[in-house]
Coordinates of C-alpha atoms in Angstrom, one line a residue:
V807 CA -1.4 8.9 -6.5
F808 CA -2.1 8.9 -2.6
T809 CA -0.7 7.7 0.9
S810 CA -2.5 5.0 2.7
P811 CA -3.2 4.4 5.5
C812 CA -3.4 7.9 6.4
G813 CA -5.1 8.8 9.9
G814 CA -5.0 12.8 9.4
P815 CA -2.6 15.5 8.3
D816 CA -0.6 15.1 11.4
D817 CA -0.1 11.5 10.8
D818 CA 3.5 10.0 11.4
F819 CA 3.0 7.7 8.3
E820 CA 5.5 5.3 9.8
N821 CA 3.7 2.4 8.1
S822 CA 1.9 4.1 5.1
D823 CA 2.5 3.1 1.3
L824 CA 1.9 4.9 -2.0
Y825 CA -0.8 3.7 -4.3
S826 CA -2.0 4.9 -7.8
V827 CA -5.7 4.6 -8.9
N828 CA -7.5 5.6 -12.1
V829 CA -9.9 8.8 -11.6
D830 CA -12.7 6.3 -11.9
G831 CA -11.6 4.2 -9.0
T832 CA -10.4 1.4 -11.1
G833 CA -6.8 0.0 -11.7
L834 CA -5.6 0.3 -7.5
K835 CA -1.8 -0.3 -7.5
L836 CA 0.5 -0.7 -4.9
L837 CA 3.6 1.5 -6.2
L838 CA 6.3 0.1 -3.7
P839 CA 5.7 -3.3 -2.1
E840 CA 8.8 -2.9 0.2
S841 CA 7.6 0.5 1.7
G842 CA 9.5 2.0 4.6
G843 CA 6.7 4.5 5.4
D844 CA 6.1 6.3 2.2
Y845 CA 4.1 9.8 2.0
D846 CA 4.0 13.4 0.5
P847 CA 3.8 12.2 -3.3
A848 CA 4.3 14.6 -6.0
W849 CA 4.2 13.9 -9.7
S850 CA 6.8 15.2 -12.1
P851 CA 5.5 17.6 -14.8
D852 CA 5.9 14.9 -17.5
G853 CA 4.1 12.2 -15.1
K854 CA 7.3 9.8 -15.6
R855 CA 8.5 10.2 -11.9
I856 CA 7.1 10.6 -8.3
A857 CA 9.0 12.5 -5.8
F858 CA 8.0 11.4 -2.0
T859 CA 8.9 11.6 1.7
S860 CA 10.0 8.3 3.3
R861 CA 10.8 7.0 6.7
R862 CA 12.8 4.0 4.9
T863 CA 15.9 5.8 6.2
S864 CA 16.4 6.7 9.9
R865 CA 14.7 10.1 9.2
P866 CA 12.3 11.3 6.8
S867 CA 14.2 12.0 3.7
I868 CA 13.5 12.8 -0.1
F869 CA 13.3 10.0 -2.7
V870 CA 12.0 9.6 -6.3
L871 CA 10.5 6.8 -8.1
D872 CA 11.0 6.3 -11.9
L873 CA 8.0 4.6 -12.9
A874 CA 9.3 3.2 -16.0
A875 CA 12.4 1.5 -14.7
N876 CA 10.5 1.1 -11.2
T877 CA 13.6 2.2 -9.3
V878 CA 13.8 4.5 -6.3
T879 CA 16.5 6.9 -5.6
L880 CA 17.3 8.8 -2.3
L881 CA 17.4 12.6 -3.5
F882 CA 18.1 14.2 0.1
E883 CA 18.9 12.2 3.2
S884 CA 18.4 13.7 6.5
T885 CA 21.6 13.3 8.2
G886 CA 24.0 15.0 10.7
N887 CA 22.0 18.4 11.8
F888 CA 19.1 17.7 9.6
S889 CA 16.2 15.9 11.5
E890 CA 13.8 15.5 8.5
A891 CA 13.2 16.6 5.2
R892 CA 9.5 16.3 3.5
S893 CA 6.9 17.7 1.2
P894 CA 8.6 17.7 -2.4
A895 CA 7.3 20.0 -4.9
W896 CA 8.5 19.9 -8.6
S897 CA 9.1 22.9 -10.5
P898 CA 6.4 23.2 -13.6
F899 CA 9.4 24.2 -16.0
N900 CA 12.8 23.3 -14.9
N901 CA 14.5 20.5 -12.8
Q902 CA 14.0 22.0 -9.5
I903 CA 12.2 20.4 -6.5
L904 CA 11.2 22.4 -3.4
F905 CA 11.1 20.6 -0.1
V906 CA 11.1 21.5 3.6
A907 CA 14.1 20.5 5.9
T908 CA 14.4 21.0 9.5
R909 CA 17.9 21.7 11.0
G910 CA 16.9 23.3 14.2
I911 CA 14.5 25.5 12.3
T912 CA 12.3 24.5 9.7
E913 CA 13.0 26.3 6.5
I914 CA 12.1 26.0 2.7
W915 CA 14.9 24.5 0.4
A916 CA 15.3 23.6 -3.3
M917 CA 17.6 21.1 -5.2
T918 CA 17.7 19.5 -8.6
D919 CA 15.6 16.6 -9.6
T920 CA 18.8 14.4 -9.2
G921 CA 19.4 15.8 -5.7
K922 CA 22.1 17.9 -6.7
S923 CA 22.9 21.6 -5.3
P924 CA 20.4 21.8 -2.2
I925 CA 19.9 25.5 -1.3
Q926 CA 18.2 27.0 1.5
L927 CA 15.5 29.5 0.0
V928 CA 14.6 31.2 3.1
Y929 CA 15.9 32.2 6.6
S930 CA 13.1 33.2 8.8
G931 CA 15.0 32.7 12.2
L932 CA 14.0 30.8 15.2
E933 CA 10.6 32.4 15.8
Y934 CA 9.0 31.0 12.7
V935 CA 8.3 27.5 10.8
N936 CA 8.0 27.3 7.2
F937 CA 6.2 24.5 5.5
D938 CA 3.9 23.4 2.3
P939 CA 6.0 25.1 -0.4
V940 CA 4.3 25.3 -3.9
W941 CA 5.2 26.8 -7.1
S942 CA 3.3 29.3 -9.3
P943 CA 2.3 27.8 -12.4
D944 CA 4.8 30.0 -14.3
G945 CA 7.5 29.1 -12.1
Q946 CA 8.2 32.7 -11.0
F947 CA 6.9 32.4 -7.4
V948 CA 7.2 30.3 -4.5
R949 CA 4.5 30.5 -1.8
F950 CA 4.5 28.7 1.5
S951 CA 2.8 28.6 4.9
Q952 CA 4.2 30.1 7.6
R953 CA 3.5 30.5 11.6
R954 CA 5.2 31.6 14.8
V955 CA 6.5 28.7 17.0
G956 CA 4.0 28.0 19.7
R957 CA 1.1 29.8 17.7
S958 CA -1.8 28.4 15.9
A959 CA -2.4 31.3 13.4
V960 CA -1.1 30.1 9.9
W961 CA -0.5 32.9 7.0
L962 CA 0.8 32.9 3.5
S963 CA 4.3 34.0 2.5
Q964 CA 5.9 34.3 -1.0
L965 CA 9.3 34.7 -2.4
V966 CA 10.6 35.7 -5.9
Y967 CA 12.5 32.5 -7.3
E968 CA 14.9 34.6 -9.4
E969 CA 15.9 36.5 -6.2
R970 CA 16.4 33.4 -4.0
E971 CA 20.0 34.3 -3.1
L972 CA 18.5 37.0 -1.1
M973 CA 16.9 34.3 1.3
T974 CA 13.9 36.7 2.0
A975 CA 10.3 36.3 1.7
K976 CA 7.2 38.7 2.1
R977 CA 4.4 37.9 3.9
L978 CA 1.3 38.4 1.9
P979 CA -1.3 41.0 3.4
F980 CA -4.2 38.7 3.0
F981 CA -4.7 35.4 4.9
P982 CA -7.4 33.4 6.8
S983 CA -7.2 32.4 10.4
W984 CA -5.6 29.2 8.8
I985 CA -3.8 28.6 5.5
E986 CA -2.0 25.4 4.6
N987 CA -1.3 22.9 1.6
V988 CA -2.2 25.7 -0.9
E989 CA -2.5 24.6 -4.4
Y990 CA -2.5 27.0 -7.6
S991 CA -5.0 26.4 -10.3
P992 CA -3.9 25.4 -13.7
D993 CA -4.3 28.8 -15.1
G994 CA -2.7 30.5 -12.0
L995 CA -5.7 32.4 -11.1
W996 CA -6.9 30.7 -7.8
L997 CA -5.7 29.1 -4.7
L998 CA -7.0 26.0 -3.3
Y999 CA -6.2 25.4 0.4
E1000 CA -7.0 23.9 3.8
S1001 CA -8.5 26.2 6.7
V1002 CA -9.8 25.9 10.1
G1003 CA -12.9 27.9 10.6
E1004 CA -14.6 29.3 13.7
D1005 CA -16.2 26.0 14.2
G1006 CA -12.6 24.5 14.9
N1007 CA -13.1 22.1 11.7
R1008 CA -10.6 21.7 9.0
D1009 CA -12.3 22.4 5.4
I1010 CA -11.2 23.2 2.0
C1011 CA -11.5 26.6 0.4
V1012 CA -10.8 28.6 -2.4
M1013 CA -9.9 32.2 -3.1
T1014 CA -8.1 34.3 -6.1
V1015 CA -4.3 34.5 -5.9
D1016 CA -4.9 38.1 -4.6
G1017 CA -6.8 37.0 -1.6
E1018 CA -10.4 38.0 -2.9
N1019 CA -13.4 36.0 -3.2
I1020 CA -12.8 33.5 -0.3
T1021 CA -15.1 30.6 -0.4
R1022 CA -15.5 27.5 1.7
I1023 CA -16.3 24.5 -0.6
T1024 CA -16.5 21.7 2.0
S1025 CA -18.6 21.8 5.2
D1026 CA -18.7 18.0 6.6
P1027 CA -18.0 17.4 10.1
G1028 CA -15.0 15.3 9.0
A1029 CA -11.4 17.0 8.6
D1030 CA -10.6 17.7 5.0
F1031 CA -7.3 18.2 3.9
D1032 CA -4.5 17.8 0.9
P1033 CA -6.8 19.3 -1.8
T1034 CA -5.8 19.2 -5.4
W1035 CA -6.9 20.6 -8.9
R1036 CA -7.9 18.5 -11.8
P1037 CA -5.4 19.1 -14.6
I1038 CA -6.4 21.0 -17.6
Q1039 CA -7.6 18.4 -20.0
S1040 CA -6.4 18.5 -23.8
P1041 CA -9.2 19.3 -26.3

């Protein structure tokens, strides 16, 4: 599933739609003909639902599409002090969804897959912006990108999900000059991510979960972003 049109990682997606396509390029399908600006799609672990961000309300909010029923349900609406909610990420084992919410400051939140019990997971204060949350494959950790307001350097932080009531996260001791849209490999041993190198170009890189063996895997002049792993195939 993907977003189109997509002008780049910082696009506002005002007129974007969600599409699905087979891995061989066949079967292209518009998922929601009456879009309101849909983006950030995320499959549920069972492949039956897609959580996504949409501008179909007055502000970016989180919705879920039930593929069998072809129904769309609002999970978290940005109202009141919330200016936006985006970037949903399903837990691999339970009914929790991570997302980013901005209420003066941009922090990492979680809720159930029915939109119940939203809870702020991290409080970093006014100096920081937190975004791009991702679960570890075992569901124990949440990693996310973080930067200071007004600064360009982006690093990786981590919280232990079972200790979420502490609302604290640890900045990991390793980070390239820029690290966004982190994706764990299915075996949990590697991280795929976006980075901006010395040449100023946005490319895809990979490293081990402990920050070793950093390798740049794209080098074309275009901006490369939103990487993802191929799922483990059954024998």
